[in-house]
Amino acid sequence: MMQKAKILLVDDRPENLLALEAILSALDQTLVRASSGEEALKALLTDDFAVILLDVQMPGMDGFETAAHIKRRERTRDIPIIFLTAINHGPHHTFRGYAAGAVDYISKPFDPWVLRAKVSVFVELYMKNCQLREQAALLRLQLEGGAHTGAEEKEPAGLLAELSARLAAVEEQAEALSKQLDDESADAAAVATAAHLERKLTGLRRALDALEPGAGGSGAALPSQG
């Protein structure tokens, strides 16, 4: 069973964190609190997150500065950031949020359903990427172990068939998600992330196909997981 995704909630006001938890609890994922930018950066050192909800107005290190630190780290630079702000300061303020690396910018008070829907898209994309990495890891183990095992020839073929079936399930889910994003006129960032996932799936499918008997591709390179 796949592990739950982690969502990082960053706000200096406990009542705001409580409200976010109430809105996102229906997603049944792991919600992690951080009451400052420093606390958020500390959490990001050890855990992987599907998405970050980041308050802009915080004492000390504000949301813009926190986002800049997140985007400078190789480990965390690809995590989607949704900025939350209590005041609409106009286009310049919004532009600064996107320039800092945000995928979305929502003014409070926000519609709970809209926020939950936006977060759920990034959680689903994160889950698909995790599944893809698992399939790639299994394939690498097969490739590395194939040269050292004395097992019967049927075993690698059976494993390839299992990997192909698992990959097909992920491909089907990714295709359905892409259609859903198209239908709902979703954020450009979410659409781009989904397209990136599909490209990686295509690369992994080609690598698997090259390993099929008679394909002459036993040394096929695996797609990059970056």
PDB file of N, CA, C and O in Angstrom, residues 28-90:
ATOM      1  N   ASP A  28      -6.957  13.019   3.262  1.00  0.00           N
ATOM      2  CA  ASP A  28      -6.392  11.853   3.947  1.00  0.00           C
ATOM      3  C   ASP A  28      -4.898  11.685   3.665  1.00  0.00           C
ATOM      4  O   ASP A  28      -4.410  10.599   3.362  1.00  0.00           O
ATOM      5  N   GLN A  29      -4.165  12.790   3.753  1.00  0.00           N
ATOM      6  CA  GLN A  29      -2.709  12.757   3.610  1.00  0.00           C
ATOM      7  C   GLN A  29      -2.087  13.230   4.925  1.00  0.00           C
ATOM      8  O   GLN A  29      -2.802  13.602   5.860  1.00  0.00           O
ATOM      9  N   THR A  30      -0.766  13.203   5.004  1.00  0.00           N
ATOM     10  CA  THR A  30      -0.063  13.618   6.220  1.00  0.00           C
ATOM     11  C   THR A  30       0.201  15.114   6.183  1.00  0.00           C
ATOM     12  O   THR A  30       0.907  15.608   5.293  1.00  0.00           O
ATOM     13  N   LEU A  31      -0.379  15.847   7.134  1.00  0.00           N
ATOM     14  CA  LEU A  31      -0.221  17.298   7.196  1.00  0.00           C
ATOM     15  C   LEU A  31       0.836  17.647   8.235  1.00  0.00           C
ATOM     16  O   LEU A  31       0.751  17.230   9.385  1.00  0.00           O
ATOM     17  N   VAL A  32       1.834  18.421   7.822  1.00  0.00           N
ATOM     18  CA  VAL A  32       2.950  18.780   8.702  1.00  0.00           C
ATOM     19  C   VAL A  32       2.927  20.289   8.922  1.00  0.00           C
ATOM     20  O   VAL A  32       2.913  21.065   7.954  1.00  0.00           O
ATOM     21  N   ARG A  33       2.936  20.716  10.180  1.00  0.00           N
ATOM     22  CA  ARG A  33       2.908  22.145  10.522  1.00  0.00           C
ATOM     23  C   ARG A  33       4.315  22.740  10.625  1.00  0.00           C
ATOM     24  O   ARG A  33       5.257  22.077  11.059  1.00  0.00           O
ATOM     25  N   ALA A  34       4.409  24.011  10.246  1.00  0.00           N
ATOM     26  CA  ALA A  34       5.620  24.797  10.496  1.00  0.00           C
ATOM     27  C   ALA A  34       5.156  26.216  10.795  1.00  0.00           C
ATOM     28  O   ALA A  34       4.385  26.796  10.031  1.00  0.00           O
ATOM     29  N   SER A  35       5.619  26.789  11.905  1.00  0.00           N
ATOM     30  CA  SER A  35       5.147  28.112  12.321  1.00  0.00           C
ATOM     31  C   SER A  35       6.080  29.240  11.892  1.00  0.00           C
ATOM     32  O   SER A  35       5.863  30.398  12.252  1.00  0.00           O
ATOM     33  N   SER A  36       7.105  28.932  11.116  1.00  0.00           N
ATOM     34  CA  SER A  36       8.035  29.953  10.620  1.00  0.00           C
ATOM     35  C   SER A  36       8.770  29.418   9.404  1.00  0.00           C
ATOM     36  O   SER A  36       8.764  28.209   9.129  1.00  0.00           O
ATOM     37  N   GLY A  37       9.428  30.331   8.684  1.00  0.00           N
ATOM     38  CA  GLY A  37      10.226  29.908   7.545  1.00  0.00           C
ATOM     39  C   GLY A  37      11.359  28.995   7.965  1.00  0.00           C
ATOM     40  O   GLY A  37      11.665  28.007   7.302  1.00  0.00           O
ATOM     41  N   GLU A  38      11.994  29.326   9.080  1.00  0.00           N
ATOM     42  CA  GLU A  38      13.112  28.511   9.578  1.00  0.00           C
ATOM     43  C   GLU A  38      12.652  27.094   9.907  1.00  0.00           C
ATOM     44  O   GLU A  38      13.340  26.113   9.602  1.00  0.00           O
ATOM     45  N   GLU A  39      11.478  27.001  10.536  1.00  0.00           N
ATOM     46  CA  GLU A  39      10.948  25.685  10.894  1.00  0.00           C
ATOM     47  C   GLU A  39      10.600  24.879   9.637  1.00  0.00           C
ATOM     48  O   GLU A  39      10.794  23.664   9.586  1.00  0.00           O
ATOM     49  N   ALA A  40      10.109  25.563   8.622  1.00  0.00           N
ATOM     50  CA  ALA A  40       9.781  24.890   7.362  1.00  0.00           C
ATOM     51  C   ALA A  40      11.040  24.331   6.703  1.00  0.00           C
ATOM     52  O   ALA A  40      11.055  23.183   6.239  1.00  0.00           O
ATOM     53  N   LEU A  41      12.107  25.134   6.667  1.00  0.00           N
ATOM     54  CA  LEU A  41      13.356  24.687   6.053  1.00  0.00           C
ATOM     55  C   LEU A  41      13.941  23.491   6.801  1.00  0.00           C
ATOM     56  O   LEU A  41      14.516  22.578   6.189  1.00  0.00           O
ATOM     57  N   LYS A  42      13.760  23.477   8.110  1.00  0.00           N
ATOM     58  CA  LYS A  42      14.250  22.356   8.911  1.00  0.00           C
ATOM     59  C   LYS A  42      13.480  21.073   8.573  1.00  0.00           C
ATOM     60  O   LYS A  42      14.065  19.997   8.429  1.00  0.00           O
ATOM     61  N   ALA A  43      12.155  21.197   8.418  1.00  0.00           N
ATOM     62  CA  ALA A  43      11.342  20.026   8.065  1.00  0.00           C
ATOM     63  C   ALA A  43      11.727  19.489   6.690  1.00  0.00           C
ATOM     64  O   ALA A  43      11.709  18.270   6.454  1.00  0.00           O
ATOM     65  N   LEU A  44      12.084  20.382   5.787  1.00  0.00           N
ATOM     66  CA  LEU A  44      12.432  19.988   4.423  1.00  0.00           C
ATOM     67  C   LEU A  44      13.786  19.296   4.327  1.00  0.00           C
ATOM     68  O   LEU A  44      14.116  18.712   3.283  1.00  0.00           O
ATOM     69  N   LEU A  45      14.573  19.365   5.389  1.00  0.00           N
ATOM     70  CA  LEU A  45      15.877  18.693   5.392  1.00  0.00           C
ATOM     71  C   LEU A  45      15.729  17.180   5.448  1.00  0.00           C
ATOM     72  O   LEU A  45      16.579  16.441   4.932  1.00  0.00           O
ATOM     73  N   THR A  46      14.673  16.703   6.072  1.00  0.00           N
ATOM     74  CA  THR A  46      14.543  15.263   6.320  1.00  0.00           C
ATOM     75  C   THR A  46      13.367  14.599   5.611  1.00  0.00           C
ATOM     76  O   THR A  46      13.394  13.395   5.365  1.00  0.00           O
ATOM     77  N   ASP A  47      12.324  15.357   5.290  1.00  0.00           N
ATOM     78  CA  ASP A  47      11.122  14.755   4.706  1.00  0.00           C
ATOM     79  C   ASP A  47      10.889  15.221   3.278  1.00  0.00           C
ATOM     80  O   ASP A  47      11.310  16.314   2.892  1.00  0.00           O
ATOM     81  N   ASP A  48      10.201  14.384   2.503  1.00  0.00           N
ATOM     82  CA  ASP A  48       9.795  14.742   1.149  1.00  0.00           C
ATOM     83  C   ASP A  48       8.335  15.184   1.173  1.00  0.00           C
ATOM     84  O   ASP A  48       7.503  14.538   1.824  1.00  0.00           O
ATOM     85  N   PHE A  49       8.027  16.240   0.466  1.00  0.00           N
ATOM     86  CA  PHE A  49       6.673  16.787   0.477  1.00  0.00           C
ATOM     87  C   PHE A  49       6.111  16.873  -0.934  1.00  0.00           C
ATOM     88  O   PHE A  49       6.845  17.136  -1.897  1.00  0.00           O
ATOM     89  N   ALA A  50       4.795  16.655  -1.041  1.00  0.00           N
ATOM     90  CA  ALA A  50       4.123  16.741  -2.336  1.00  0.00           C
ATOM     91  C   ALA A  50       3.881  18.186  -2.728  1.00  0.00           C
ATOM     92  O   ALA A  50       3.943  18.544  -3.909  1.00  0.00           O
ATOM     93  N   VAL A  51       3.605  19.040  -1.745  1.00  0.00           N
ATOM     94  CA  VAL A  51       3.296  20.443  -2.003  1.00  0.00           C
ATOM     95  C   VAL A  51       3.476  21.237  -0.707  1.00  0.00           C
ATOM     96  O   VAL A  51       3.377  20.671   0.386  1.00  0.00           O
ATOM     97  N   ILE A  52       3.767  22.526  -0.841  1.00  0.00           N
ATOM     98  CA  ILE A  52       3.959  23.408   0.311  1.00  0.00           C
ATOM     99  C   ILE A  52       2.950  24.548   0.227  1.00  0.00           C
ATOM    100  O   ILE A  52       2.851  25.217  -0.802  1.00  0.00           O
ATOM    101  N   LEU A  53       2.191  24.765   1.310  1.00  0.00           N
ATOM    102  CA  LEU A  53       1.309  25.932   1.418  1.00  0.00           C
ATOM    103  C   LEU A  53       2.029  26.943   2.308  1.00  0.00           C
ATOM    104  O   LEU A  53       2.265  26.676   3.489  1.00  0.00           O
ATOM    105  N   LEU A  54       2.378  28.074   1.751  1.00  0.00           N
ATOM    106  CA  LEU A  54       3.291  28.999   2.418  1.00  0.00           C
ATOM    107  C   LEU A  54       2.669  30.382   2.582  1.00  0.00           C
ATOM    108  O   LEU A  54       2.331  31.051   1.599  1.00  0.00           O
ATOM    109  N   ASP A  55       2.538  30.810   3.828  1.00  0.00           N
ATOM    110  CA  ASP A  55       2.017  32.150   4.114  1.00  0.00           C
ATOM    111  C   ASP A  55       3.072  33.192   3.739  1.00  0.00           C
ATOM    112  O   ASP A  55       4.268  32.993   3.968  1.00  0.00           O
ATOM    113  N   VAL A  56       2.631  34.298   3.154  1.00  0.00           N
ATOM    114  CA  VAL A  56       3.571  35.335   2.728  1.00  0.00           C
ATOM    115  C   VAL A  56       4.001  36.209   3.900  1.00  0.00           C
ATOM    116  O   VAL A  56       5.190  36.455   4.113  1.00  0.00           O
ATOM    117  N   GLN A  57       3.013  36.695   4.677  1.00  0.00           N
ATOM    118  CA  GLN A  57       3.317  37.633   5.763  1.00  0.00           C
ATOM    119  C   GLN A  57       3.666  36.882   7.047  1.00  0.00           C
ATOM    120  O   GLN A  57       2.775  36.469   7.786  1.00  0.00           O
ATOM    121  N   MET A  58       4.968  36.711   7.289  1.00  0.00           N
ATOM    122  CA  MET A  58       5.430  36.090   8.532  1.00  0.00           C
ATOM    123  C   MET A  58       6.553  36.938   9.108  1.00  0.00           C
ATOM    124  O   MET A  58       7.353  37.507   8.348  1.00  0.00           O
ATOM    125  N   PRO A  59       6.645  37.039  10.434  1.00  0.00           N
ATOM    126  CA  PRO A  59       7.743  37.792  11.044  1.00  0.00           C
ATOM    127  C   PRO A  59       9.073  37.099  10.801  1.00  0.00           C
ATOM    128  O   PRO A  59       9.125  35.882  10.642  1.00  0.00           O
ATOM    129  N   GLY A  60      10.135  37.860  10.763  1.00  0.00           N
ATOM    130  CA  GLY A  60      11.440  37.268  10.505  1.00  0.00           C
ATOM    131  C   GLY A  60      11.569  36.919   9.037  1.00  0.00           C
ATOM    132  O   GLY A  60      11.464  37.773   8.160  1.00  0.00           O
ATOM    133  N   MET A  61      11.760  35.646   8.741  1.00  0.00           N
ATOM    134  CA  MET A  61      11.869  35.179   7.367  1.00  0.00           C
ATOM    135  C   MET A  61      10.474  35.072   6.755  1.00  0.00           C
ATOM    136  O   MET A  61       9.685  34.223   7.150  1.00  0.00           O
ATOM    137  N   ASP A  62      10.150  35.955   5.815  1.00  0.00           N
ATOM    138  CA  ASP A  62       8.804  35.922   5.241  1.00  0.00           C
ATOM    139  C   ASP A  62       8.697  34.824   4.182  1.00  0.00           C
ATOM    140  O   ASP A  62       9.656  34.085   3.917  1.00  0.00           O
ATOM    141  N   GLY A  63       7.514  34.729   3.559  1.00  0.00           N
ATOM    142  CA  GLY A  63       7.280  33.665   2.593  1.00  0.00           C
ATOM    143  C   GLY A  63       8.172  33.747   1.376  1.00  0.00           C
ATOM    144  O   GLY A  63       8.632  32.719   0.860  1.00  0.00           O
ATOM    145  N   PHE A  64       8.431  34.960   0.881  1.00  0.00           N
ATOM    146  CA  PHE A  64       9.278  35.118  -0.297  1.00  0.00           C
ATOM    147  C   PHE A  64      10.700  34.611  -0.025  1.00  0.00           C
ATOM    148  O   PHE A  64      11.283  33.903  -0.843  1.00  0.00           O
ATOM    149  N   GLU A  65      11.246  34.990   1.113  1.00  0.00           N
ATOM    150  CA  GLU A  65      12.603  34.572   1.462  1.00  0.00           C
ATOM    151  C   GLU A  65      12.656  33.063   1.687  1.00  0.00           C
ATOM    152  O   GLU A  65      13.614  32.395   1.278  1.00  0.00           O
ATOM    153  N   THR A  66      11.629  32.522   2.346  1.00  0.00           N
ATOM    154  CA  THR A  66      11.570  31.079   2.582  1.00  0.00           C
ATOM    155  C   THR A  66      11.548  30.326   1.256  1.00  0.00           C
ATOM    156  O   THR A  66      12.267  29.339   1.061  1.00  0.00           O
ATOM    157  N   ALA A  67      10.719  30.814   0.315  1.00  0.00           N
ATOM    158  CA  ALA A  67      10.622  30.168  -0.998  1.00  0.00           C
ATOM    159  C   ALA A  67      11.953  30.215  -1.738  1.00  0.00           C
ATOM    160  O   ALA A  67      12.346  29.252  -2.401  1.00  0.00           O
ATOM    161  N   ALA A  68      12.665  31.332  -1.600  1.00  0.00           N
ATOM    162  CA  ALA A  68      13.964  31.465  -2.269  1.00  0.00           C
ATOM    163  C   ALA A  68      14.945  30.422  -1.757  1.00  0.00           C
ATOM    164  O   ALA A  68      15.688  29.806  -2.533  1.00  0.00           O
ATOM    165  N   HIS A  69      14.943  30.183  -0.449  1.00  0.00           N
ATOM    166  CA  HIS A  69      15.818  29.148   0.128  1.00  0.00           C
ATOM    167  C   HIS A  69      15.416  27.763  -0.378  1.00  0.00           C
ATOM    168  O   HIS A  69      16.279  26.930  -0.688  1.00  0.00           O
ATOM    169  N   ILE A  70      14.104  27.520  -0.444  1.00  0.00           N
ATOM    170  CA  ILE A  70      13.610  26.217  -0.904  1.00  0.00           C
ATOM    171  C   ILE A  70      14.054  25.951  -2.338  1.00  0.00           C
ATOM    172  O   ILE A  70      14.490  24.845  -2.684  1.00  0.00           O
ATOM    173  N   LYS A  71      13.944  26.969  -3.190  1.00  0.00           N
ATOM    174  CA  LYS A  71      14.277  26.798  -4.599  1.00  0.00           C
ATOM    175  C   LYS A  71      15.787  26.708  -4.843  1.00  0.00           C
ATOM    176  O   LYS A  71      16.212  26.206  -5.883  1.00  0.00           O
ATOM    177  N   ARG A  72      16.595  27.163  -3.891  1.00  0.00           N
ATOM    178  CA  ARG A  72      18.048  27.072  -4.055  1.00  0.00           C
ATOM    179  C   ARG A  72      18.576  25.677  -3.721  1.00  0.00           C
ATOM    180  O   ARG A  72      19.663  25.310  -4.154  1.00  0.00           O
ATOM    181  N   ARG A  73      17.809  24.922  -2.955  1.00  0.00           N
ATOM    182  CA  ARG A  73      18.247  23.577  -2.567  1.00  0.00           C
ATOM    183  C   ARG A  73      17.873  22.565  -3.638  1.00  0.00           C
ATOM    184  O   ARG A  73      16.729  22.514  -4.088  1.00  0.00           O
ATOM    185  N   GLU A  74      18.831  21.755  -4.034  1.00  0.00           N
ATOM    186  CA  GLU A  74      18.559  20.754  -5.068  1.00  0.00           C
ATOM    187  C   GLU A  74      17.478  19.769  -4.624  1.00  0.00           C
ATOM    188  O   GLU A  74      16.635  19.352  -5.417  1.00  0.00           O
ATOM    189  N   ARG A  75      17.494  19.402  -3.350  1.00  0.00           N
ATOM    190  CA  ARG A  75      16.540  18.418  -2.831  1.00  0.00           C
ATOM    191  C   ARG A  75      15.103  18.928  -2.888  1.00  0.00           C
ATOM    192  O   ARG A  75      14.163  18.147  -3.062  1.00  0.00           O
ATOM    193  N   THR A  76      14.906  20.228  -2.744  1.00  0.00           N
ATOM    194  CA  THR A  76      13.548  20.763  -2.577  1.00  0.00           C
ATOM    195  C   THR A  76      13.088  21.693  -3.700  1.00  0.00           C
ATOM    196  O   THR A  76      11.940  22.127  -3.685  1.00  0.00           O
ATOM    197  N   ARG A  77      13.938  21.978  -4.652  1.00  0.00           N
ATOM    198  CA  ARG A  77      13.613  23.024  -5.630  1.00  0.00           C
ATOM    199  C   ARG A  77      12.412  22.694  -6.515  1.00  0.00           C
ATOM    200  O   ARG A  77      11.771  23.604  -7.073  1.00  0.00           O
ATOM    201  N   ASP A  78      12.078  21.412  -6.660  1.00  0.00           N
ATOM    202  CA  ASP A  78      10.966  21.036  -7.534  1.00  0.00           C
ATOM    203  C   ASP A  78       9.645  20.861  -6.789  1.00  0.00           C
ATOM    204  O   ASP A  78       8.629  20.508  -7.405  1.00  0.00           O
ATOM    205  N   ILE A  79       9.633  21.091  -5.476  1.00  0.00           N
ATOM    206  CA  ILE A  79       8.382  20.948  -4.724  1.00  0.00           C
ATOM    207  C   ILE A  79       7.470  22.131  -5.048  1.00  0.00           C
ATOM    208  O   ILE A  79       7.878  23.286  -4.916  1.00  0.00           O
ATOM    209  N   PRO A  80       6.227  21.883  -5.466  1.00  0.00           N
ATOM    210  CA  PRO A  80       5.314  22.995  -5.763  1.00  0.00           C
ATOM    211  C   PRO A  80       5.015  23.824  -4.512  1.00  0.00           C
ATOM    212  O   PRO A  80       4.823  23.276  -3.426  1.00  0.00           O
ATOM    213  N   ILE A  81       4.987  25.141  -4.670  1.00  0.00           N
ATOM    214  CA  ILE A  81       4.678  26.060  -3.569  1.00  0.00           C
ATOM    215  C   ILE A  81       3.429  26.858  -3.914  1.00  0.00           C
ATOM    216  O   ILE A  81       3.363  27.475  -4.979  1.00  0.00           O
ATOM    217  N   ILE A  82       2.443  26.829  -3.025  1.00  0.00           N
ATOM    218  CA  ILE A  82       1.252  27.667  -3.168  1.00  0.00           C
ATOM    219  C   ILE A  82       1.327  28.753  -2.109  1.00  0.00           C
ATOM    220  O   ILE A  82       1.318  28.473  -0.911  1.00  0.00           O
ATOM    221  N   PHE A  83       1.428  30.018  -2.537  1.00  0.00           N
ATOM    222  CA  PHE A  83       1.486  31.139  -1.598  1.00  0.00           C
ATOM    223  C   PHE A  83       0.085  31.502  -1.106  1.00  0.00           C
ATOM    224  O   PHE A  83      -0.876  31.536  -1.890  1.00  0.00           O
ATOM    225  N   LEU A  84      -0.019  31.762   0.180  1.00  0.00           N
ATOM    226  CA  LEU A  84      -1.265  32.231   0.782  1.00  0.00           C
ATOM    227  C   LEU A  84      -1.019  33.611   1.367  1.00  0.00           C
ATOM    228  O   LEU A  84      -0.038  33.816   2.097  1.00  0.00           O
ATOM    229  N   THR A  85      -1.888  34.580   1.037  1.00  0.00           N
ATOM    230  CA  THR A  85      -1.707  35.931   1.560  1.00  0.00           C
ATOM    231  C   THR A  85      -3.037  36.518   2.010  1.00  0.00           C
ATOM    232  O   THR A  85      -4.076  36.277   1.390  1.00  0.00           O
ATOM    233  N   ALA A  86      -3.000  37.264   3.101  1.00  0.00           N
ATOM    234  CA  ALA A  86      -4.227  37.852   3.650  1.00  0.00           C
ATOM    235  C   ALA A  86      -4.595  39.141   2.941  1.00  0.00           C
ATOM    236  O   ALA A  86      -5.732  39.593   3.000  1.00  0.00           O
ATOM    237  N   ILE A  87      -3.649  39.750   2.253  1.00  0.00           N
ATOM    238  CA  ILE A  87      -3.885  41.051   1.623  1.00  0.00           C
ATOM    239  C   ILE A  87      -3.453  40.991   0.167  1.00  0.00           C
ATOM    240  O   ILE A  87      -2.394  40.477  -0.158  1.00  0.00           O
ATOM    241  N   ASN A  88      -4.293  41.516  -0.699  1.00  0.00           N
ATOM    242  CA  ASN A  88      -3.942  41.599  -2.114  1.00  0.00           C
ATOM    243  C   ASN A  88      -3.213  42.925  -2.356  1.00  0.00           C
ATOM    244  O   ASN A  88      -3.826  43.988  -2.353  1.00  0.00           O
ATOM    245  N   HIS A  89      -1.910  42.847  -2.556  1.00  0.00           N
ATOM    246  CA  HIS A  89      -1.103  44.057  -2.726  1.00  0.00           C
ATOM    247  C   HIS A  89      -0.996  44.488  -4.179  1.00  0.00           C
ATOM    248  O   HIS A  89      -0.259  45.412  -4.491  1.00  0.00           O
ATOM    249  N   GLY A  90      -1.698  43.819  -5.061  1.00  0.00           N
ATOM    250  CA  GLY A  90      -1.664  44.211  -6.466  1.00  0.00           C
ATOM    251  C   GLY A  90      -0.729  43.356  -7.296  1.00  0.00           C
ATOM    252  O   GLY A  90      -0.069  42.451  -6.800  1.00  0.00           O
TER     253      GLY A  90
END
